[in-house]
Amino acid sequence: MERVVLALLITVTFACTNEESDDSQNADNFDRSAMLVHWADDYIMPAYQDYQQKVVALNSSAQAFANAPSTVLHSTLHTDFVAAYKAWQWVSFLEIGPAEANTLRNFTNIYPTSAIEINQALPNASYNLSLPSTFNEQGFPALDYLLSGLGDPANTVSLFTSNSDYGAYLLALSQRLADMATQVVNDWQSSFRAEFIANTGSSATASTNKLINDFVFHLEKELRAGKVGIPAGVFSGNTLPQNVEAYYSDTLSRALFLESLLAHSAFYKGTGFKGLQSGSSLEQYLDYLNIEYQGEALSTKINARLETARLQATTLDDSFARVVQNSNSDLLSLYDELQKTVVLLKVDMMQALNVRVDYIDADGD
Amino acid sequence: MLDSLKYYLKQHTEAAPLAVFRILFGLMMFISLLRFWAMGWIEKLYLEPNFHFSFYGFEWVKPLGNYTYLIFMVCALAALLVTIGLWYRIAISTFWLSFTYIELMDKTTYLNHYYFISVLALLLVFLPAHRYFSVDAYRLPKLATKHLPRYSIDAIKALLFIVYFYAGLAKINSDWLIHAQPLATWLPGKYDLPFIGSLLEERWLHYTFSWAGMLYDLSIPFLLLYRPTRSFAFTLVVIFHVLTRILFPIGMFPYIMIVSAFIFFDAGFHQRILLALQKLLRLPKTFLSPIGKAKFDLKLGQRVQIGFIAVLLLSQVLIPWRHLFYPGELFWHEQGFRFSWRVMLMEKAGYTNFTVYDPQKKERFEVDNQDFLSSFQEKQMSFQPDFILEYAHFLERHFQKTQQRGDLEIYAESYVALNGRSSQVFINPTVDLSQVKPGWANKTWILPFNDTIYGL
């Protein structure tokens, strides 16, 4: 008897320690590691490289403008600002690896920015932009304030000419964006890509699980709430037009929203960064598992919702702040549409793909 | 009848199985608590969240800030004392109290196996598990004995019997047997396991595991009780629990169940374990062969203990059936779902948001759950009605206090998916939850389930 028990206990110990090792032989028919490779090579790395180029360009036109402020250079700078801000929308949800380690999103796009704090920081040449307390004094929203929040371009030029503090702050902001982007691109190239595609497991910290969580979280909190719900007053009872993204540029908020929506769709459908190269996707994964939603393919349903949201947004004024003031119910109905998309992604898709919603690896029973 | 009961209660058996059980139980608990601490779960689950979900009637049980560590320390220390059998009654009572307190602090972390530990610990409070091979028996020879009333070992067997058998009964339903759910959802997600990973997508395997799981739970208590099948049954216990350990994140539970199954073995087996232990630790001979011969004579004290044991076991037989008082689908409304050994029965996920309406100021706004709940709490809240209600009441109090508002109306927009079905609206969106009283009454504000699950 004891021998049986002993043998079994040894088996238990062996089986359970063995289980910790994560060397996957991935014989699954749906190739999840192919999906990771597609994400890394056709979406994430090209998107980051594009973003890096755009912020580096932004940084050099900021230098040119700070050195010799003029309305012509201001216009170039603003064009580069818009291009970089749009490029940012493609990488914003990738809060994994180097971006996660550096809390890239918090340092890049916390809005509304604080004009008060920026004006307090301006005269001190020694601002420390790596402090979490300075989230709302930097990144694109702060640049937006410096470029378009100080008056018309002529006014802005004269302020920059008369007070070098503005130029110095502008450069600190653009330099920081360029540095952070370069850091993330380098980390992905040198080591994180390999780590990312090797982490094929199914645990809460595996790449697929984490990135799907990031993706859905971003759609819920940034696209649905940040860009639409919060300015429309969904969470406050009263409308907050000043909380739209790129508030000072005025006519940019809808374009940024659409860019972000496009990025989410591309990631979900697996069409790659700006249609670069298609590959295995969440959409295919759902089809592979044959997941239905009320008699229809869930993947189709999600696509339809994303498309409806896009069409709704295209009918709106290009300034969401104006939409809030003039016809907020339109923005609220866009919010409702996005809300339905979140339900399909967060409840139906994540359940079907068996992706755990939380990062806490607590026990189940 | 009464005579045969009296005869049974007077029967004696060897004390070794209960001593081994006590030692291993204490040790397992000690390791579990250390593991819980080392994983950082005390902070994550009890200290970081600002709000905690309470069991109805136990709202006063809350984490105690940094003193929460103290509760864990006391609990772990008590577990060690149980293992060595020092101040046993105090130790096991302290263990039961502190462990149960921990479980009551936040029902977000409710697990059937934690409940099992609480019930088992309470049972052990009334069992003479310290009369043999313990420091107590060594230090107080008049306590020591090699023989115990038979019921003291049978009581543990009975509890294990109930746990397994009820878990098996709960699996007799159409989702589990006809649709192989939730295993068909869970198993493919473990594609990355060595050797078996590729099989886990196979439909036939989902059915095999579902049916085998049901048959295992229903038959294992009988196979363990019956001597000729016992070794075979224990092999099954090990295979089953190792498999669950590999496939699901269930922590220490499989080990606890494997070790608990030892109680079904004959005394000789336990005697040899104790002999090995005595040699290994160079314990005095009196640990194995006590001088004392304590008597169990069915006097008042012992009768009271027997009464408690009987009530406890009877309650375990009855409590799992309380769901019969509620109409509708149990998996959907979950009224009577907990505390009834419905283990790993469903994959349920939800998305629930709340709208606050201030009728005086005519203001309406949505709540960002992240402002108040951890991601784990939000996940659990999103599909469990009692969580939703408790949280709605909290939201009313919170906004009344922080924003100087009067009576508020709280509405839930809730979508829930169960066992691979499409998500559907869960909570009646027109019901002002702030007006709903918590309690045992049927929750009519849960919308009916769109489908039917047949079975127990």
JSON list of N, CA and C in Angstrom, two decimals, chain B residues 11 64 75-76 94 185 228 300-301 337 447 450:
[
{"chain": "B", "resi": 11, "resn": "GLN", "atom": "N", "xyz": [-18.58, 2.53, 19.93]},
{"chain": "B", "resi": 11, "resn": "GLN", "atom": "CA", "xyz": [-17.53, 1.78, 19.25]},
{"chain": "B", "resi": 11, "resn": "GLN", "atom": "C", "xyz": [-16.24, 2.58, 19.20]},
{"chain": "B", "resi": 64, "resn": "LEU", "atom": "N", "xyz": [-8.40, 44.56, 8.21]},
{"chain": "B", "resi": 64, "resn": "LEU", "atom": "CA", "xyz": [-8.05, 45.48, 9.30]},
{"chain": "B", "resi": 64, "resn": "LEU", "atom": "C", "xyz": [-6.76, 46.24, 9.00]},
{"chain": "B", "resi": 75, "resn": "CYS", "atom": "N", "xyz": [-3.30, 32.86, 12.16]},
{"chain": "B", "resi": 75, "resn": "CYS", "atom": "CA", "xyz": [-3.89, 31.68, 11.50]},
{"chain": "B", "resi": 75, "resn": "CYS", "atom": "C", "xyz": [-2.81, 30.65, 11.17]},
{"chain": "B", "resi": 76, "resn": "ALA", "atom": "N", "xyz": [-1.68, 31.13, 10.64]},
{"chain": "B", "resi": 76, "resn": "ALA", "atom": "CA", "xyz": [-0.60, 30.22, 10.26]},
{"chain": "B", "resi": 76, "resn": "ALA", "atom": "C", "xyz": [0.00, 29.56, 11.51]},
{"chain": "B", "resi": 94, "resn": "THR", "atom": "N", "xyz": [-8.87, 28.69, 17.16]},
{"chain": "B", "resi": 94, "resn": "THR", "atom": "CA", "xyz": [-8.28, 29.93, 16.65]},
{"chain": "B", "resi": 94, "resn": "THR", "atom": "C", "xyz": [-8.11, 29.85, 15.13]},
{"chain": "B", "resi": 185, "resn": "THR", "atom": "N", "xyz": [-15.09, 25.24, -23.26]},
{"chain": "B", "resi": 185, "resn": "THR", "atom": "CA", "xyz": [-14.54, 26.60, -23.33]},
{"chain": "B", "resi": 185, "resn": "THR", "atom": "C", "xyz": [-13.15, 26.65, -22.71]},
{"chain": "B", "resi": 228, "resn": "PRO", "atom": "N", "xyz": [-11.93, -3.39, -0.84]},
{"chain": "B", "resi": 228, "resn": "PRO", "atom": "CA", "xyz": [-11.31, -3.98, -2.05]},
{"chain": "B", "resi": 228, "resn": "PRO", "atom": "C", "xyz": [-11.01, -2.96, -3.15]},
{"chain": "B", "resi": 300, "resn": "LEU", "atom": "N", "xyz": [-21.89, 14.07, 29.53]},
{"chain": "B", "resi": 300, "resn": "LEU", "atom": "CA", "xyz": [-22.46, 15.28, 28.94]},
{"chain": "B", "resi": 300, "resn": "LEU", "atom": "C", "xyz": [-21.55, 15.97, 27.93]},
{"chain": "B", "resi": 301, "resn": "GLY", "atom": "N", "xyz": [-20.27, 16.19, 28.33]},
{"chain": "B", "resi": 301, "resn": "GLY", "atom": "CA", "xyz": [-19.35, 16.90, 27.46]},
{"chain": "B", "resi": 301, "resn": "GLY", "atom": "C", "xyz": [-19.26, 16.24, 26.09]},
{"chain": "B", "resi": 337, "resn": "PHE", "atom": "N", "xyz": [-26.26, 29.27, -4.93]},
{"chain": "B", "resi": 337, "resn": "PHE", "atom": "CA", "xyz": [-25.20, 28.62, -5.71]},
{"chain": "B", "resi": 337, "resn": "PHE", "atom": "C", "xyz": [-23.97, 28.33, -4.85]},
{"chain": "B", "resi": 447, "resn": "LEU", "atom": "N", "xyz": [-33.26, 39.62, -14.85]},
{"chain": "B", "resi": 447, "resn": "LEU", "atom": "CA", "xyz": [-34.09, 39.23, -15.98]},
{"chain": "B", "resi": 447, "resn": "LEU", "atom": "C", "xyz": [-33.97, 37.72, -16.21]},
{"chain": "B", "resi": 450, "resn": "ASN", "atom": "N", "xyz": [-32.45, 33.34, -21.02]},
{"chain": "B", "resi": 450, "resn": "ASN", "atom": "CA", "xyz": [-33.04, 33.09, -22.34]},
{"chain": "B", "resi": 450, "resn": "ASN", "atom": "C", "xyz": [-33.06, 31.65, -22.78]}
]
